[in-house]
XYZ file of N, CA and C in Angstrom:
195
model
N -120.039 -75.577 132.320
C -119.193 -75.534 130.936
C -117.865 -75.097 131.391
N -118.098 -73.772 131.653
C -117.131 -72.840 131.970
C -116.447 -73.237 132.934
N -116.553 -73.809 134.090
C -116.137 -73.972 135.276
C -114.917 -75.205 134.648
N -115.429 -75.918 133.643
C -114.289 -76.898 133.018
C -113.274 -76.365 132.496
N -113.652 -75.355 131.644
C -112.545 -74.307 131.130
C -111.535 -73.752 131.650
N -112.160 -73.492 132.950
C -111.453 -72.781 133.770
C -110.174 -73.972 134.354
N -110.880 -74.828 134.827
C -110.124 -76.099 135.378
C -109.019 -76.285 134.442
N -109.539 -76.389 133.306
C -108.608 -76.706 132.132
C -107.250 -75.889 132.113
N -107.726 -74.796 131.898
C -107.089 -73.704 131.702
C -105.839 -73.297 132.849
N -106.205 -73.599 134.401
C -105.282 -73.449 135.305
C -104.517 -74.684 135.209
N -104.996 -75.936 135.153
C -104.089 -76.811 134.846
C -102.968 -76.810 133.959
N -103.475 -76.571 132.579
C -102.318 -75.901 131.546
C -101.169 -74.901 132.272
N -102.047 -73.931 132.604
C -100.777 -72.706 133.374
C -99.755 -73.444 134.590
N -100.553 -74.064 135.230
C -99.667 -74.868 135.856
C -98.474 -76.017 135.491
N -98.787 -76.399 134.325
C -97.939 -77.182 133.657
C -97.076 -76.611 132.801
N -97.313 -75.618 132.492
C -96.440 -74.448 131.850
C -95.595 -73.765 132.524
N -95.599 -73.786 134.158
C -94.868 -73.070 135.006
C -93.507 -74.037 135.239
N -94.092 -75.340 135.050
C -92.596 -76.677 135.144
C -91.915 -76.769 133.702
N -92.146 -76.092 132.792
C -91.545 -76.182 131.282
C -90.175 -75.364 131.210
N -89.566 -75.811 130.803
C -87.777 -74.868 131.017
C -88.300 -73.900 129.618
N -88.591 -74.787 128.632
C -88.854 -73.630 127.483
C -89.896 -72.727 127.521
N -90.993 -73.084 127.987
C -91.945 -71.898 128.235
C -91.510 -70.578 129.020
N -90.622 -71.452 130.193
C -90.238 -70.042 130.899
C -89.092 -69.487 130.472
N -88.250 -69.796 129.749
C -87.326 -69.171 128.454
C -87.849 -68.448 127.754
N -89.270 -68.799 127.207
C -89.757 -67.634 126.349
C -90.717 -66.705 127.293
N -91.232 -66.817 128.314
C -91.511 -66.064 129.312
C -90.674 -64.836 129.607
N -89.325 -65.612 129.788
C -88.449 -64.028 130.023
C -88.162 -63.343 128.963
N -87.979 -63.841 127.947
C -87.637 -63.082 126.814
C -89.165 -62.249 126.242
N -90.088 -62.759 126.616
C -91.318 -61.994 126.398
C -91.346 -60.749 127.319
N -90.889 -60.959 128.539
C -90.861 -59.951 129.558
C -89.784 -58.967 129.200
N -88.369 -58.922 128.641
C -87.484 -58.420 128.118
C -88.174 -57.387 126.919
N -88.766 -58.268 125.972
C -89.424 -57.582 124.656
C -90.400 -56.950 125.284
N -91.294 -57.146 125.937
C -92.166 -56.393 126.659
C -92.019 -54.523 127.175
N -90.297 -54.955 127.978
C -90.147 -53.224 127.969
C -89.776 -52.545 127.131
N -89.145 -53.231 125.652
C -88.651 -52.699 124.752
C -89.728 -52.045 123.817
N -90.640 -52.994 123.698
C -92.117 -52.508 123.230
C -92.603 -51.083 123.845
N -92.615 -50.924 125.127
C -93.749 -50.038 125.997
C -92.382 -48.943 125.876
N -91.473 -48.930 125.769
C -90.635 -47.926 125.404
C -90.905 -47.071 123.944
N -90.979 -48.045 122.926
C -91.106 -47.974 121.609
C -92.446 -47.005 121.313
N -93.311 -47.470 122.307
C -94.985 -47.215 122.061
C -94.815 -45.694 122.641
N -93.761 -45.440 123.609
C -93.911 -43.996 123.931
C -93.487 -43.257 122.938
N -92.580 -43.317 122.049
C -91.987 -42.947 120.976
C -93.190 -42.645 119.869
N -93.761 -43.491 119.803
C -94.474 -43.683 118.235
C -95.735 -42.336 118.157
N -95.600 -42.289 116.978
C -96.837 -40.835 116.856
C -98.629 -41.979 117.207
N -99.038 -40.937 117.637
C -100.022 -41.602 118.169
C -101.028 -42.783 117.164
N -101.363 -42.251 116.281
C -101.787 -43.184 115.042
C -100.989 -44.519 115.076
N -99.848 -44.572 115.046
C -99.048 -45.697 114.973
C -99.209 -46.581 116.011
N -98.984 -45.959 117.368
C -99.447 -46.349 118.784
C -100.597 -47.132 118.700
N -101.772 -46.146 117.991
C -103.100 -46.674 118.062
C -103.165 -48.313 117.469
N -102.530 -47.816 116.384
C -102.864 -49.512 115.936
C -102.159 -50.610 116.288
N -100.853 -50.437 116.655
C -100.096 -51.362 117.255
C -100.924 -52.195 118.536
N -101.553 -50.869 119.849
C -101.895 -51.538 120.600
C -103.271 -52.186 119.821
N -104.144 -51.643 119.180
C -105.200 -52.671 118.472
C -104.930 -53.798 118.002
N -103.859 -54.009 117.587
C -103.509 -55.390 116.759
C -103.104 -56.482 117.937
N -102.266 -55.622 118.918
C -101.994 -56.348 120.106
C -103.235 -57.147 121.048
N -104.466 -56.158 121.127
C -105.409 -56.323 121.769
C -106.188 -57.489 121.248
N -106.461 -57.599 119.797
C -106.830 -58.404 119.130
C -106.319 -59.862 119.287
N -104.758 -59.737 119.128
C -103.958 -61.046 118.903
C -104.099 -61.596 120.340
N -104.169 -60.677 121.442
C -104.171 -61.650 122.639
C -105.543 -61.858 122.898
N -106.612 -61.560 122.565
C -108.093 -61.896 122.804
C -108.241 -63.023 121.928
N -107.693 -63.108 120.890
C -107.707 -64.540 119.878
C -107.086 -65.531 120.690
N -105.909 -65.368 121.074
C -105.071 -66.174 121.852
C -106.038 -66.744 123.213
N -106.402 -65.809 123.994
C -107.027 -66.150 124.917
C -108.569 -67.197 124.549
N -108.887 -66.641 124.093
C -110.211 -67.358 123.357
C -109.787 -68.713 122.830
N -108.671 -69.169 122.102
C -108.346 -70.255 121.790
C -107.942 -71.168 123.246
């Protein structure tokens, strides 16, 4: 069953790489990522940890879906 999910996920990624809207979002994400990394460097450790924890859970749930 996991092989099937892997193949479906790879097919989805391939389709996404041909989608103009997805590619524009990816470009926007990369720019926002750079700004986020700079902001994280300036945050108090407790705030940075909260944001990183949130993003970790968010990405894990997204990947699981």
